[in-house]
mmCIF file of C-alpha atoms in Angstrom:
data_model
loop_
_atom_site.group_PDB
_atom_site.id
_atom_site.type_symbol
_atom_site.label_atom_id
_atom_site.label_comp_id
_atom_site.label_asym_id
_atom_site.label_seq_id
_atom_site.Cartn_x
_atom_site.Cartn_y
_atom_site.Cartn_z
ATOM 1 C CA PRO A 14 -1.863 0.022 -13.083
ATOM 2 C CA GLY A 15 -5.022 -1.971 -12.281
ATOM 3 C CA ILE A 16 -4.158 -5.540 -13.302
ATOM 4 C CA PRO A 17 -7.309 -7.508 -13.311
ATOM 5 C CA GLU A 18 -7.861 -9.272 -9.885
ATOM 6 C CA GLU A 19 -8.252 -12.786 -11.478
ATOM 7 C CA LEU A 20 -4.614 -12.693 -12.498
ATOM 8 C CA PHE A 21 -3.415 -12.892 -9.005
ATOM 9 C CA ASP A 22 -3.167 -15.961 -6.827
ATOM 10 C CA ARG A 23 -5.218 -15.146 -3.649
ATOM 11 C CA GLY A 24 -6.545 -18.223 -2.062
ATOM 12 C CA ASN A 25 -9.274 -16.996 0.492
ATOM 13 C CA ALA A 26 -7.338 -13.775 1.283
ATOM 14 C CA PRO A 27 -8.983 -10.333 0.540
ATOM 15 C CA MET A 28 -7.245 -8.101 -1.943
ATOM 16 C CA THR A 29 -6.971 -4.496 -3.003
ATOM 17 C CA LYS A 30 -9.461 -3.901 -5.810
ATOM 18 C CA ALA A 31 -7.863 -2.950 -9.174
ATOM 19 C CA GLU A 32 -9.395 0.578 -9.118
ATOM 20 C CA VAL A 33 -8.048 1.362 -5.599
ATOM 21 C CA ARG A 34 -4.705 -0.062 -6.587
ATOM 22 C CA ALA A 35 -4.565 2.222 -9.634
ATOM 23 C CA VAL A 36 -5.240 5.415 -7.633
ATOM 24 C CA THR A 37 -2.829 4.341 -4.723
ATOM 25 C CA LEU A 38 -0.141 3.818 -7.266
ATOM 26 C CA SER A 39 -0.792 7.219 -8.841
ATOM 27 C CA LYS A 40 -0.515 8.865 -5.427
ATOM 28 C CA LEU A 41 2.735 7.053 -4.792
ATOM 29 C CA ARG A 42 4.362 8.651 -7.930
ATOM 30 C CA LEU A 43 6.837 5.911 -8.425
ATOM 31 C CA ARG A 44 10.017 6.391 -10.233
ATOM 32 C CA GLU A 45 11.673 3.547 -11.900
ATOM 33 C CA ASP A 46 14.601 3.482 -9.183
ATOM 34 C CA CYS A 47 12.400 3.775 -6.089
ATOM 35 C CA VAL A 48 12.879 1.984 -2.878
ATOM 36 C CA VAL A 49 9.365 1.043 -1.743
ATOM 37 C CA TYR A 50 7.671 -0.447 1.364
ATOM 38 C CA ASP A 51 4.452 -2.121 1.128
ATOM 39 C CA ILE A 52 3.426 -2.632 4.708
ATOM 40 C CA GLY A 53 0.570 -5.029 5.339
ATOM 41 C CA ALA A 54 1.131 -6.282 1.810
ATOM 42 C CA GLY A 55 -1.614 -8.950 1.849
ATOM 43 C CA ILE A 56 -1.281 -11.119 -1.254
ATOM 44 C CA GLY A 57 1.089 -8.605 -2.896
ATOM 45 C CA SER A 58 -1.115 -7.045 -5.596
ATOM 46 C CA ILE A 59 0.256 -3.551 -4.860
ATOM 47 C CA SER A 60 3.824 -4.929 -4.406
ATOM 48 C CA VAL A 61 3.644 -6.589 -7.861
ATOM 49 C CA GLU A 62 2.299 -3.507 -9.612
ATOM 50 C CA ALA A 63 4.873 -1.415 -7.770
ATOM 51 C CA GLY A 64 7.637 -3.742 -8.787
ATOM 52 C CA LEU A 65 6.534 -3.477 -12.481
ATOM 53 C CA LEU A 66 6.734 0.427 -12.227
ATOM 54 C CA ALA A 67 9.907 0.689 -10.189
ATOM 55 C CA ARG A 68 11.684 -1.938 -12.270
ATOM 56 C CA LYS A 69 15.163 -0.585 -11.287
ATOM 57 C CA GLY A 70 14.278 -0.156 -7.659
ATOM 58 C CA THR A 71 13.337 -2.586 -4.911
ATOM 59 C CA VAL A 72 9.941 -3.284 -3.376
ATOM 60 C CA TYR A 73 9.846 -4.693 0.196
ATOM 61 C CA ALA A 74 6.573 -6.505 0.674
ATOM 62 C CA VAL A 75 6.036 -6.603 4.387
ATOM 63 C CA GLU A 76 3.500 -9.117 5.552
ATOM 64 C CA LYS A 77 3.202 -10.785 9.027
ATOM 65 C CA ASP A 78 0.770 -13.625 7.977
ATOM 66 C CA LYS A 79 2.887 -16.613 6.653
ATOM 67 C CA GLY A 80 0.218 -17.898 4.380
ATOM 68 C CA ARG A 81 -0.201 -14.492 2.738
ATOM 69 C CA ALA A 82 3.536 -14.104 2.391
ATOM 70 C CA GLU A 83 3.607 -17.276 0.469
ATOM 71 C CA LEU A 84 0.946 -15.932 -1.816
ATOM 72 C CA ILE A 85 3.078 -12.898 -2.358
ATOM 73 C CA ARG A 86 5.905 -15.161 -3.411
ATOM 74 C CA LYS A 87 3.604 -16.901 -5.728
ATOM 75 C CA ASN A 88 2.507 -13.690 -7.374
ATOM 76 C CA ILE A 89 6.052 -12.352 -7.654
ATOM 77 C CA SER A 90 7.009 -15.587 -9.531
ATOM 78 C CA LYS A 91 3.900 -15.446 -11.710
ATOM 79 C CA PHE A 92 4.752 -11.984 -12.837
ATOM 80 C CA GLY A 93 8.401 -12.731 -13.288
ATOM 81 C CA LEU A 94 9.598 -10.013 -10.825
ATOM 82 C CA VAL A 95 13.228 -10.046 -9.399
ATOM 83 C CA ASN A 96 12.970 -6.705 -7.621
ATOM 84 C CA VAL A 97 10.250 -7.546 -5.061
ATOM 85 C CA ARG A 98 11.359 -9.045 -1.617
ATOM 86 C CA VAL A 99 9.130 -10.510 0.876
ATOM 87 C CA VAL A 100 9.660 -9.469 4.401
ATOM 88 C CA ASN A 101 7.681 -11.962 6.654
ATOM 89 C CA GLY A 102 7.297 -10.220 9.878
ATOM 90 C CA GLU A 103 5.532 -7.481 11.842
ATOM 91 C CA ALA A 104 5.932 -3.767 11.310
ATOM 92 C CA PRO A 105 7.395 -1.669 12.820
ATOM 93 C CA GLU A 106 10.110 -4.143 13.990
ATOM 94 C CA THR A 107 10.882 -5.478 10.568
ATOM 95 C CA LEU A 108 11.449 -2.094 9.097
ATOM 96 C CA MET A 109 14.619 -1.494 11.135
ATOM 97 C CA ASP A 110 16.762 -3.546 8.764
ATOM 98 C CA LEU A 111 15.492 -2.090 5.527
ATOM 99 C CA PRO A 112 17.114 0.604 3.497
ATOM 100 C CA VAL A 113 15.714 4.138 3.544
ATOM 101 C CA ALA A 114 12.493 4.125 1.472
ATOM 102 C CA ASP A 115 11.447 6.617 -1.169
ATOM 103 C CA ARG A 116 7.899 5.637 -1.052
ATOM 104 C CA ILE A 117 5.853 3.913 1.735
ATOM 105 C CA LEU A 118 2.546 2.361 1.377
ATOM 106 C CA ILE A 119 0.519 1.230 4.509
ATOM 107 C CA GLY A 120 -2.302 -1.151 3.757
ATOM 108 C CA GLY A 121 -2.375 -2.657 7.194
ATOM 109 C CA SER A 122 -0.699 -2.013 10.521
ATOM 110 C CA GLY A 123 -1.852 -4.819 12.807
ATOM 111 C CA GLY A 124 -3.480 -2.334 15.148
ATOM 112 C CA ARG A 125 -0.226 -0.505 15.711
ATOM 113 C CA LEU A 126 -0.595 2.442 13.311
ATOM 114 C CA ALA A 127 1.020 5.082 15.522
ATOM 115 C CA GLU A 128 4.061 2.964 16.086
ATOM 116 C CA VAL A 129 4.328 2.121 12.366
ATOM 117 C CA LEU A 130 3.907 5.634 11.322
ATOM 118 C CA ARG A 131 6.671 6.857 13.653
ATOM 119 C CA ARG A 132 9.085 4.232 12.312
ATOM 120 C CA CYS A 133 8.055 4.971 8.832
ATOM 121 C CA ASP A 134 8.921 8.707 9.469
ATOM 122 C CA GLU A 135 12.411 7.597 10.556
ATOM 123 C CA LYS A 136 12.977 5.448 7.460
ATOM 124 C CA LEU A 137 11.366 7.772 4.778
ATOM 125 C CA ALA A 138 13.750 9.817 2.572
ATOM 126 C CA LYS A 139 13.713 13.466 2.933
ATOM 127 C CA GLU A 140 11.696 13.945 -0.188
ATOM 128 C CA GLY A 141 9.685 10.733 0.167
ATOM 129 C CA LEU A 142 5.995 10.004 0.107
ATOM 130 C CA MET A 143 3.723 7.909 2.126
ATOM 131 C CA VAL A 144 0.249 6.628 1.077
ATOM 132 C CA MET A 145 -2.126 4.790 3.355
ATOM 133 C CA ASN A 146 -5.300 3.004 2.554
ATOM 134 C CA PHE A 147 -8.055 2.905 5.140
ATOM 135 C CA ILE A 148 -11.619 1.550 5.284
ATOM 136 C CA ALA A 149 -12.345 2.487 8.773
ATOM 137 C CA LEU A 150 -12.879 6.265 9.497
ATOM 138 C CA GLU A 151 -11.404 5.685 13.038
ATOM 139 C CA SER A 152 -7.984 4.563 11.464
ATOM 140 C CA LEU A 153 -8.068 7.613 9.232
ATOM 141 C CA ASN A 154 -8.553 9.851 12.115
ATOM 142 C CA ASP A 155 -5.676 8.163 13.996
ATOM 143 C CA ALA A 156 -3.389 8.707 11.009
ATOM 144 C CA LEU A 157 -4.444 12.296 10.727
ATOM 145 C CA SER A 158 -3.522 12.882 14.347
ATOM 146 C CA VAL A 159 -0.031 11.297 14.063
ATOM 147 C CA MET A 160 0.890 12.832 10.841
ATOM 148 C CA LYS A 161 0.001 16.382 12.110
ATOM 149 C CA LYS A 162 2.287 15.882 15.028
ATOM 150 C CA LEU A 163 5.078 14.587 12.708
ATOM 151 C CA GLY A 164 4.743 17.650 10.531
ATOM 152 C CA TYR A 165 3.372 16.292 7.220
ATOM 153 C CA GLU A 166 1.222 17.771 4.656
ATOM 154 C CA TYR A 167 -1.485 15.552 3.488
ATOM 155 C CA GLU A 168 -4.603 15.024 1.509
ATOM 156 C CA VAL A 169 -7.324 12.457 1.747
ATOM 157 C CA THR A 170 -9.383 11.056 -1.125
ATOM 158 C CA GLN A 171 -12.330 8.863 -0.699
ATOM 159 C CA LEU A 172 -12.942 6.159 -3.267
ATOM 160 C CA ILE A 173 -16.190 4.373 -3.708
ATOM 161 C CA VAL A 174 -15.961 1.529 -6.151
ATOM 162 C CA ASN A 175 -19.161 0.022 -7.623
ATOM 163 C CA LYS A 176 -19.133 -2.686 -10.217
ATOM 164 C CA SER A 177 -21.629 -3.792 -12.796
ATOM 165 C CA GLU A 178 -22.825 -7.488 -12.563
ATOM 166 C CA ARG A 179 -25.557 -9.435 -14.224
ATOM 167 C CA LEU A 180 -28.370 -10.386 -11.915
ATOM 168 C CA GLY A 181 -31.094 -12.585 -13.454
ATOM 169 C CA GLY A 182 -30.171 -11.301 -16.927
ATOM 170 C CA ASN A 183 -30.185 -7.673 -15.928
ATOM 171 C CA LEU A 184 -27.243 -5.388 -15.322
ATOM 172 C CA ALA A 185 -27.008 -4.085 -11.829
ATOM 173 C CA ILE A 186 -24.419 -1.876 -10.023
ATOM 174 C CA ILE A 187 -23.227 -3.561 -6.908
ATOM 175 C CA PRO A 188 -21.395 -1.531 -4.256
ATOM 176 C CA LYS A 189 -18.045 -3.215 -3.579
ATOM 177 C CA THR A 190 -15.519 -0.874 -1.761
ATOM 178 C CA SER A 191 -15.180 2.412 -0.015
ATOM 179 C CA VAL A 192 -11.637 3.410 0.770
ATOM 180 C CA PHE A 193 -9.883 6.467 2.024
ATOM 181 C CA VAL A 194 -6.411 7.099 0.351
ATOM 182 C CA PHE A 195 -4.317 9.144 2.581
ATOM 183 C CA SER A 196 -1.248 10.776 0.918
ATOM 184 C CA ALA A 197 1.429 12.496 2.865
ATOM 185 C CA ARG A 198 4.853 14.297 2.481
ATOM 186 C CA ARG A 199 6.853 16.331 4.912
ATOM 187 C CA LYS A 200 5.981 20.008 5.002
ATOM 188 C CA THR A 201 8.267 22.158 2.812
ATOM 189 C CA LYS A 202 9.766 25.204 4.666
#
């Protein structure tokens, strides 16, 4: 995990940084036969890496933006994947026709986080895991509230990614990203 960002086609779209992808994928604990949803897949960087790890499974890259869905298709082709499917549409509606998921990643919810989480709860296998990435503390708090009501155990990890860059011949550390990685599973009885 952690394919360099420059290897993906991205146009002007933002993408999940390699370091965040690596931690997110580790929290998903993918098996090679997992069925995975990547909701709010963006350009598909996590979908691609999940497809490489769950090579005998299927990854559903759910993305409502048509331009980004096309970038996902390009990246799937670029990495030679046959187990990643693009679902161009909005969650939670597009999830209805998908098979039960072993792992669900939520990178974006289109402002409908509570609805998306409730639908994901319906679609997640009994022993499944959900992982969510948030930049906004408000979104993290919304997720905490919903997941408590749904009866999940969870942990939150905050990642702060800084990168070195050359500025005027000197090496400088440039702040790049701060992300909350929220991992959840149903409470065991």
